[in-house]
Amino acid sequence: MNLRETLDEAARTITRRDAEVLAQHVLARDRAWLMAHPDAALEEPDLIRLRALVTRRAAEEPLQYLTGVQEFFGRPFEVSADVLIPRPETEQLVEAVLAWVRGRSLASPQILDVGAGSGAIAVTLALELPQAHVTAVDLSPAALRVARRNGEQLGAGVRWLESNLLAALGPEPDGFDIIASNPPYIPLSDKPTLAHEVLAHEPHLALFAGDDGLEVYRRLIPQAHHALRRHGLLAMEFGFGQREALRELFAAQTSPAGDALWSEPKFLDDYAGIPRVVLAERI
C-alpha cells in the first residue's frame, strides 16, 4: 500500500490528522514530507506498526502515549502512561513564574517543583532561567525516571527527589524563592464526567485529590510556607470552580497572633477564560 491508501484506511477509524501524526512517528518524517509523497510505498514492518498504533488510537489511547512525545514550551518531552500529559494551561503557570522572577533582582533563584511528573515545569524553568537552582520532587519513582530522562535529553540541570510533597526535604528545608506545582486537583466525584481517554490511560495519582479536589492544597500550602523564604512565591495550577476555596485556604493560615501568613492571592485565567493559576507570596 502507498501512503495515501494507508492514511485513507486509517481515517475510517480515527481522524486523518491523528493518522498523519502516527505516520510521521512510524516513518520518522515530518508532515511536509507526507504531503509531498502520497504515493510512497510503505514497507511491511512500517505498515504493521502503523496499523497497530491506529487500532490503539481508535480505542482512545492518547496520541501522546502512542508517539511517546508531547511538546511543552516549544520543546519535545518524553511522555508515557507513568506521567500526566503536559497541557497548555501549565505553560501559563510557567510563564507566570518567569514573569515574577524577571520582575525581581534574584541572582540565583532557588526553585522547587512539587509533583514533577514528566519534568515539564522543572526542566523548562531550569532552561529558561539558567542562573536558577531547580529541585523537583514526585511521589512516583516511575514518573521521576521519565522526568530525569527529559532533563538529561534537554540538557537541564535539575535535582530530582522522590518525595511525598516536601517530606524528603527534611524538617528544615533550604529556603526557596519559588515553589511551583501542578498538583492533582480533580474531585473523585468528577470521575464519571472525565473523557475515557483520560480516565482509562492517565495516572490517577496525578489526577485525583480527594472528594473535593483540594486534598493536596491543604497539605502543600502550609508546607510551602515553611520552605519559602520571606516574600517567596507559591505558584499553583488549580481546577474549575476552586478559586474561592483556595482563597479561603490561604486566608486560614495565620500566625499565633492572628496575622496573615500569605499575601492576597492573585488568580490568572487560562486561554478559555477560566481561573487556572494562583500566585501568593509568603509574608
mmCIF file of C-alpha atoms in Angstrom:
data_model
loop_
_atom_site.group_PDB
_atom_site.id
_atom_site.type_symbol
_atom_site.label_atom_id
_atom_site.label_comp_id
_atom_site.label_asym_id
_atom_site.label_seq_id
_atom_site.Cartn_x
_atom_site.Cartn_y
_atom_site.Cartn_z
ATOM 1 C CA MET A 1 0.000 0.000 0.000
ATOM 2 C CA ASN A 2 1.100 3.541 -0.588
ATOM 3 C CA LEU A 3 0.920 6.345 1.932
ATOM 4 C CA ARG A 4 -2.328 7.847 0.631
ATOM 5 C CA GLU A 5 -4.113 4.499 0.762
ATOM 6 C CA THR A 6 -2.783 3.807 4.240
ATOM 7 C CA LEU A 7 -3.973 7.159 5.558
ATOM 8 C CA ASP A 8 -7.368 6.687 3.900
ATOM 9 C CA GLU A 9 -7.673 3.313 5.616
ATOM 10 C CA ALA A 10 -6.703 4.748 8.996
ATOM 11 C CA ALA A 11 -9.120 7.663 8.615
ATOM 12 C CA ARG A 12 -12.038 5.230 8.711
ATOM 13 C CA THR A 13 -11.468 4.700 12.436
ATOM 14 C CA ILE A 14 -9.509 7.759 13.646
ATOM 15 C CA THR A 15 -9.161 11.355 12.497
ATOM 16 C CA ARG A 16 -6.974 11.919 9.488
ATOM 17 C CA ARG A 17 -4.836 14.342 11.475
ATOM 18 C CA ASP A 18 -4.161 11.655 14.093
ATOM 19 C CA ALA A 19 -3.378 9.206 11.304
ATOM 20 C CA GLU A 20 -0.860 11.645 9.859
ATOM 21 C CA VAL A 21 0.806 12.146 13.251
ATOM 22 C CA LEU A 22 1.141 8.393 13.699
ATOM 23 C CA ALA A 23 2.532 8.031 10.180
ATOM 24 C CA GLN A 24 5.068 10.773 10.893
ATOM 25 C CA HIS A 25 6.087 8.894 14.030
ATOM 26 C CA VAL A 26 6.440 5.498 12.350
ATOM 27 C CA LEU A 27 8.208 6.805 9.253
ATOM 28 C CA ALA A 28 10.307 9.392 11.125
ATOM 29 C CA ARG A 29 9.209 12.042 8.620
ATOM 30 C CA ASP A 30 7.587 15.438 9.020
ATOM 31 C CA ARG A 31 4.142 16.413 7.743
ATOM 32 C CA ALA A 32 5.581 18.286 4.758
ATOM 33 C CA TRP A 33 7.196 15.048 3.564
ATOM 34 C CA LEU A 34 3.914 13.178 3.964
ATOM 35 C CA MET A 35 2.075 15.786 1.889
ATOM 36 C CA ALA A 36 4.755 15.705 -0.812
ATOM 37 C CA HIS A 37 4.934 11.889 -1.102
ATOM 38 C CA PRO A 38 1.380 10.474 -1.113
ATOM 39 C CA ASP A 39 2.414 7.681 -3.480
ATOM 40 C CA ALA A 40 5.344 6.484 -1.370
ATOM 41 C CA ALA A 41 5.128 2.756 -0.725
ATOM 42 C CA LEU A 42 5.173 1.618 2.893
ATOM 43 C CA GLU A 43 7.400 -1.267 3.849
ATOM 44 C CA GLU A 44 5.579 -4.140 5.506
ATOM 45 C CA PRO A 45 7.060 -3.641 9.018
ATOM 46 C CA ASP A 46 6.059 0.040 8.954
ATOM 47 C CA LEU A 47 2.558 -0.795 7.758
ATOM 48 C CA ILE A 48 2.093 -3.387 10.510
ATOM 49 C CA ARG A 49 3.364 -0.997 13.158
ATOM 50 C CA LEU A 50 1.199 1.870 11.921
ATOM 51 C CA ARG A 51 -1.929 -0.284 11.829
ATOM 52 C CA ALA A 52 -1.276 -1.409 15.400
ATOM 53 C CA LEU A 53 -0.999 2.201 16.549
ATOM 54 C CA VAL A 54 -4.178 3.139 14.674
ATOM 55 C CA THR A 55 -6.017 0.335 16.468
ATOM 56 C CA ARG A 56 -4.815 1.626 19.833
ATOM 57 C CA ARG A 57 -5.763 5.189 18.940
ATOM 58 C CA ALA A 58 -9.225 4.012 17.867
ATOM 59 C CA ALA A 59 -9.543 2.562 21.390
ATOM 60 C CA GLU A 60 -8.917 6.114 22.715
ATOM 61 C CA GLU A 61 -5.351 5.662 23.890
ATOM 62 C CA PRO A 62 -3.833 9.173 23.971
ATOM 63 C CA LEU A 63 -1.907 10.108 20.872
ATOM 64 C CA GLN A 64 0.970 11.391 23.013
ATOM 65 C CA TYR A 65 1.426 7.998 24.665
ATOM 66 C CA LEU A 66 1.484 6.324 21.254
ATOM 67 C CA THR A 67 4.197 8.613 19.915
ATOM 68 C CA GLY A 68 5.888 8.988 23.302
ATOM 69 C CA VAL A 69 6.223 12.753 22.890
ATOM 70 C CA GLN A 70 4.386 15.930 23.899
ATOM 71 C CA GLU A 71 5.605 19.431 23.134
ATOM 72 C CA PHE A 72 5.789 21.854 26.052
ATOM 73 C CA PHE A 73 7.102 25.401 25.816
ATOM 74 C CA GLY A 74 8.439 24.591 22.356
ATOM 75 C CA ARG A 75 10.423 21.548 23.487
ATOM 76 C CA PRO A 76 9.759 17.823 22.988
ATOM 77 C CA PHE A 77 9.134 15.949 26.233
ATOM 78 C CA GLU A 78 9.038 12.197 26.568
ATOM 79 C CA VAL A 79 5.724 11.019 28.000
ATOM 80 C CA SER A 80 4.386 7.626 28.980
ATOM 81 C CA ALA A 81 1.451 6.252 30.929
ATOM 82 C CA ASP A 82 3.538 6.891 34.063
ATOM 83 C CA VAL A 83 3.085 10.661 33.730
ATOM 84 C CA LEU A 84 0.342 13.158 33.075
ATOM 85 C CA ILE A 85 0.411 14.601 29.567
ATOM 86 C CA PRO A 86 1.541 18.255 29.872
ATOM 87 C CA ARG A 87 -1.216 20.715 28.957
ATOM 88 C CA PRO A 88 -1.112 24.270 27.555
ATOM 89 C CA GLU A 89 -2.614 25.553 30.821
ATOM 90 C CA THR A 90 0.548 24.505 32.618
ATOM 91 C CA GLU A 91 2.604 26.624 30.229
ATOM 92 C CA GLN A 92 0.736 29.589 31.709
ATOM 93 C CA LEU A 93 1.911 28.555 35.170
ATOM 94 C CA VAL A 94 5.498 28.560 33.899
ATOM 95 C CA GLU A 95 5.005 31.929 32.197
ATOM 96 C CA ALA A 96 3.693 33.403 35.455
ATOM 97 C CA VAL A 97 6.747 32.166 37.362
ATOM 98 C CA LEU A 98 9.108 33.531 34.707
ATOM 99 C CA ALA A 99 7.400 36.928 34.793
ATOM 100 C CA TRP A 100 7.643 37.007 38.588
ATOM 101 C CA VAL A 101 11.361 36.176 38.548
ATOM 102 C CA ARG A 102 12.159 38.699 35.830
ATOM 103 C CA GLY A 103 10.478 41.422 37.844
ATOM 104 C CA ARG A 104 12.888 40.922 40.726
ATOM 105 C CA SER A 105 16.612 41.062 41.395
ATOM 106 C CA LEU A 106 17.317 37.400 42.079
ATOM 107 C CA ALA A 107 20.879 36.481 41.190
ATOM 108 C CA SER A 108 20.346 32.738 41.589
ATOM 109 C CA PRO A 109 16.737 31.834 42.406
ATOM 110 C CA GLN A 110 16.093 28.628 44.301
ATOM 111 C CA ILE A 111 13.103 26.878 42.720
ATOM 112 C CA LEU A 112 11.152 23.801 43.792
ATOM 113 C CA ASP A 113 8.692 21.937 41.554
ATOM 114 C CA VAL A 114 6.275 19.792 43.568
ATOM 115 C CA GLY A 115 4.745 16.896 41.647
ATOM 116 C CA ALA A 116 7.246 16.849 38.803
ATOM 117 C CA GLY A 117 5.522 14.302 36.559
ATOM 118 C CA SER A 118 7.222 14.432 33.168
ATOM 119 C CA GLY A 119 9.504 17.179 34.432
ATOM 120 C CA ALA A 120 7.951 19.753 32.098
ATOM 121 C CA ILE A 121 7.800 22.536 34.696
ATOM 122 C CA ALA A 122 11.186 21.907 36.317
ATOM 123 C CA VAL A 123 13.081 21.369 33.071
ATOM 124 C CA THR A 124 11.517 24.398 31.408
ATOM 125 C CA LEU A 125 12.298 26.666 34.353
ATOM 126 C CA ALA A 126 15.867 25.370 34.507
ATOM 127 C CA LEU A 127 16.373 26.071 30.801
ATOM 128 C CA GLU A 128 14.615 29.438 30.763
ATOM 129 C CA LEU A 129 16.411 30.567 33.934
ATOM 130 C CA PRO A 130 19.945 29.161 33.590
ATOM 131 C CA GLN A 131 21.049 31.025 36.712
ATOM 132 C CA ALA A 132 18.443 29.199 38.836
ATOM 133 C CA HIS A 133 18.912 26.132 41.028
ATOM 134 C CA VAL A 134 15.947 23.838 40.428
ATOM 135 C CA THR A 135 14.816 20.904 42.562
ATOM 136 C CA ALA A 136 11.870 18.709 41.613
ATOM 137 C CA VAL A 137 10.023 16.128 43.700
ATOM 138 C CA ASP A 138 7.458 13.466 42.903
ATOM 139 C CA LEU A 139 5.878 10.614 44.808
ATOM 140 C CA SER A 140 6.139 8.242 41.836
ATOM 141 C CA PRO A 141 9.526 6.615 41.109
ATOM 142 C CA ALA A 142 8.312 5.775 37.593
ATOM 143 C CA ALA A 143 7.408 9.401 36.909
ATOM 144 C CA LEU A 144 10.794 10.533 38.197
ATOM 145 C CA ARG A 145 12.539 8.200 35.766
ATOM 146 C CA VAL A 146 10.703 9.872 32.884
ATOM 147 C CA ALA A 147 11.427 13.343 34.278
ATOM 148 C CA ARG A 148 15.104 12.569 34.754
ATOM 149 C CA ARG A 149 15.398 11.352 31.151
ATOM 150 C CA ASN A 150 13.761 14.546 29.924
ATOM 151 C CA GLY A 151 16.176 16.627 31.953
ATOM 152 C CA GLU A 152 19.147 14.749 30.542
ATOM 153 C CA GLN A 153 17.846 14.810 26.968
ATOM 154 C CA LEU A 154 17.167 18.551 27.046
ATOM 155 C CA GLY A 155 20.289 19.465 28.995
ATOM 156 C CA ALA A 156 18.633 20.810 32.130
ATOM 157 C CA GLY A 157 20.399 20.709 35.477
ATOM 158 C CA VAL A 158 17.669 19.641 37.900
ATOM 159 C CA ARG A 159 17.955 17.822 41.225
ATOM 160 C CA TRP A 160 15.324 15.040 41.304
ATOM 161 C CA LEU A 161 13.967 13.629 44.565
ATOM 162 C CA GLU A 162 11.354 11.002 45.360
ATOM 163 C CA SER A 163 9.115 12.644 47.934
ATOM 164 C CA ASN A 164 5.554 12.906 49.200
ATOM 165 C CA LEU A 165 5.228 16.670 48.732
ATOM 166 C CA LEU A 166 8.129 18.223 50.705
ATOM 167 C CA ALA A 167 8.761 15.319 53.102
ATOM 168 C CA ALA A 168 12.144 14.322 51.642
ATOM 169 C CA LEU A 169 13.496 17.835 52.155
ATOM 170 C CA GLY A 170 13.562 17.327 55.918
ATOM 171 C CA PRO A 171 12.150 19.351 58.817
ATOM 172 C CA GLU A 172 14.218 22.435 57.931
ATOM 173 C CA PRO A 173 14.330 22.643 54.128
ATOM 174 C CA ASP A 174 16.558 25.146 52.370
ATOM 175 C CA GLY A 175 14.789 28.414 51.737
ATOM 176 C CA PHE A 176 13.230 28.503 48.286
ATOM 177 C CA ASP A 177 12.411 31.649 46.370
ATOM 178 C CA ILE A 178 9.726 29.875 44.352
ATOM 179 C CA ILE A 179 7.626 26.761 44.765
ATOM 180 C CA ALA A 180 5.652 25.794 41.666
ATOM 181 C CA SER A 181 3.174 22.956 41.440
ATOM 182 C CA ASN A 182 0.581 21.428 39.168
ATOM 183 C CA PRO A 183 -0.852 19.018 41.749
ATOM 184 C CA PRO A 184 -3.731 16.588 41.307
ATOM 185 C CA TYR A 185 -6.922 18.603 41.734
ATOM 186 C CA ILE A 186 -9.840 16.679 40.237
ATOM 187 C CA PRO A 187 -12.534 15.677 42.773
ATOM 188 C CA LEU A 188 -13.214 11.946 42.915
ATOM 189 C CA SER A 189 -16.864 12.757 42.279
ATOM 190 C CA ASP A 190 -15.892 14.046 38.820
ATOM 191 C CA LYS A 191 -14.601 10.658 37.670
ATOM 192 C CA PRO A 192 -17.760 9.805 35.690
ATOM 193 C CA THR A 193 -17.516 13.077 33.753
ATOM 194 C CA LEU A 194 -13.947 12.598 32.528
ATOM 195 C CA ALA A 195 -13.214 11.582 28.976
ATOM 196 C CA HIS A 196 -12.470 7.869 28.649
ATOM 197 C CA GLU A 197 -9.139 8.773 27.057
ATOM 198 C CA VAL A 198 -8.061 10.479 30.289
ATOM 199 C CA LEU A 199 -9.687 8.170 32.822
ATOM 200 C CA ALA A 200 -8.501 4.929 31.271
ATOM 201 C CA HIS A 201 -4.929 5.905 30.493
ATOM 202 C CA GLU A 202 -3.522 8.821 32.506
ATOM 203 C CA PRO A 203 -2.180 8.133 36.031
ATOM 204 C CA HIS A 204 -4.884 8.602 38.662
ATOM 205 C CA LEU A 205 -2.238 9.598 41.209
ATOM 206 C CA ALA A 206 -1.657 12.736 39.135
ATOM 207 C CA LEU A 207 -5.357 13.435 38.558
ATOM 208 C CA PHE A 208 -7.459 12.942 41.690
ATOM 209 C CA ALA A 209 -7.233 14.596 45.112
ATOM 210 C CA GLY A 210 -9.986 13.556 47.482
ATOM 211 C CA ASP A 211 -13.693 14.261 47.456
ATOM 212 C CA ASP A 212 -13.352 17.974 46.657
ATOM 213 C CA GLY A 213 -10.035 18.020 44.784
ATOM 214 C CA LEU A 214 -8.403 20.178 47.464
ATOM 215 C CA GLU A 215 -6.637 17.473 49.472
ATOM 216 C CA VAL A 216 -3.144 18.258 48.178
ATOM 217 C CA TYR A 217 -3.556 22.030 48.553
ATOM 218 C CA ARG A 218 -4.491 21.619 52.225
ATOM 219 C CA ARG A 219 -1.150 19.919 52.820
ATOM 220 C CA LEU A 220 1.007 21.815 50.346
ATOM 221 C CA ILE A 221 0.157 25.395 51.341
ATOM 222 C CA PRO A 222 1.431 25.112 54.958
ATOM 223 C CA GLN A 223 4.439 23.050 53.873
ATOM 224 C CA ALA A 224 5.291 25.647 51.237
ATOM 225 C CA HIS A 225 5.098 28.450 53.794
ATOM 226 C CA HIS A 226 7.650 26.613 55.927
ATOM 227 C CA ALA A 227 10.003 26.091 52.971
ATOM 228 C CA LEU A 228 9.795 29.504 51.291
ATOM 229 C CA ARG A 229 11.931 32.494 52.075
ATOM 230 C CA ARG A 230 10.177 35.691 53.105
ATOM 231 C CA HIS A 231 8.366 37.166 50.081
ATOM 232 C CA GLY A 232 8.893 33.892 48.237
ATOM 233 C CA LEU A 233 6.297 32.791 45.677
ATOM 234 C CA LEU A 234 3.924 29.840 45.707
ATOM 235 C CA ALA A 235 2.502 29.286 42.203
ATOM 236 C CA MET A 236 -0.045 26.529 41.620
ATOM 237 C CA GLU A 237 -2.413 25.328 38.948
ATOM 238 C CA PHE A 238 -5.963 24.507 40.066
ATOM 239 C CA GLY A 239 -9.260 23.254 38.732
ATOM 240 C CA PHE A 240 -12.618 24.631 37.676
ATOM 241 C CA GLY A 241 -14.597 26.220 40.494
ATOM 242 C CA GLN A 242 -11.787 26.019 43.081
ATOM 243 C CA ARG A 243 -10.741 29.689 43.207
ATOM 244 C CA GLU A 244 -12.712 30.759 46.274
ATOM 245 C CA ALA A 245 -11.830 27.589 48.189
ATOM 246 C CA LEU A 246 -8.152 28.299 47.558
ATOM 247 C CA ARG A 247 -8.560 31.900 48.643
ATOM 248 C CA GLU A 248 -10.017 30.607 51.917
ATOM 249 C CA LEU A 249 -7.186 28.102 52.395
ATOM 250 C CA PHE A 250 -4.597 30.876 52.125
ATOM 251 C CA ALA A 251 -6.582 33.175 54.428
ATOM 252 C CA ALA A 252 -6.978 30.419 57.027
ATOM 253 C CA GLN A 253 -3.217 30.229 57.532
ATOM 254 C CA THR A 254 -2.389 32.752 60.236
ATOM 255 C CA SER A 255 0.278 33.298 62.870
ATOM 256 C CA PRO A 256 -0.430 32.651 66.592
ATOM 257 C CA ALA A 257 -1.180 36.380 66.829
ATOM 258 C CA GLY A 258 -3.720 36.081 64.034
ATOM 259 C CA ASP A 259 -1.629 37.802 61.363
ATOM 260 C CA ALA A 260 -1.854 36.687 57.739
ATOM 261 C CA LEU A 261 0.949 34.430 56.518
ATOM 262 C CA TRP A 262 0.280 34.965 52.809
ATOM 263 C CA SER A 263 -0.300 37.942 50.569
ATOM 264 C CA GLU A 264 -3.707 38.262 48.925
ATOM 265 C CA PRO A 265 -3.690 35.533 46.251
ATOM 266 C CA LYS A 266 -3.617 36.608 42.613
ATOM 267 C CA PHE A 267 -5.618 34.463 40.195
ATOM 268 C CA LEU A 268 -4.868 34.137 36.481
ATOM 269 C CA ASP A 269 -7.252 32.848 33.823
ATOM 270 C CA ASP A 270 -6.364 30.220 31.239
ATOM 271 C CA TYR A 271 -6.835 30.645 27.480
ATOM 272 C CA ALA A 272 -10.526 29.772 27.860
ATOM 273 C CA GLY A 273 -11.061 32.497 30.448
ATOM 274 C CA ILE A 274 -11.275 30.024 33.349
ATOM 275 C CA PRO A 275 -9.326 30.776 36.572
ATOM 276 C CA ARG A 276 -6.395 28.346 36.462
ATOM 277 C CA VAL A 277 -3.271 29.670 38.231
ATOM 278 C CA VAL A 278 -2.881 31.128 41.716
ATOM 279 C CA LEU A 279 0.099 33.156 42.926
ATOM 280 C CA ALA A 280 0.697 34.044 46.568
ATOM 281 C CA GLU A 281 3.746 35.392 48.375
ATOM 282 C CA ARG A 282 4.896 34.334 51.823
ATOM 283 C CA ILE A 283 4.699 37.207 54.292
#
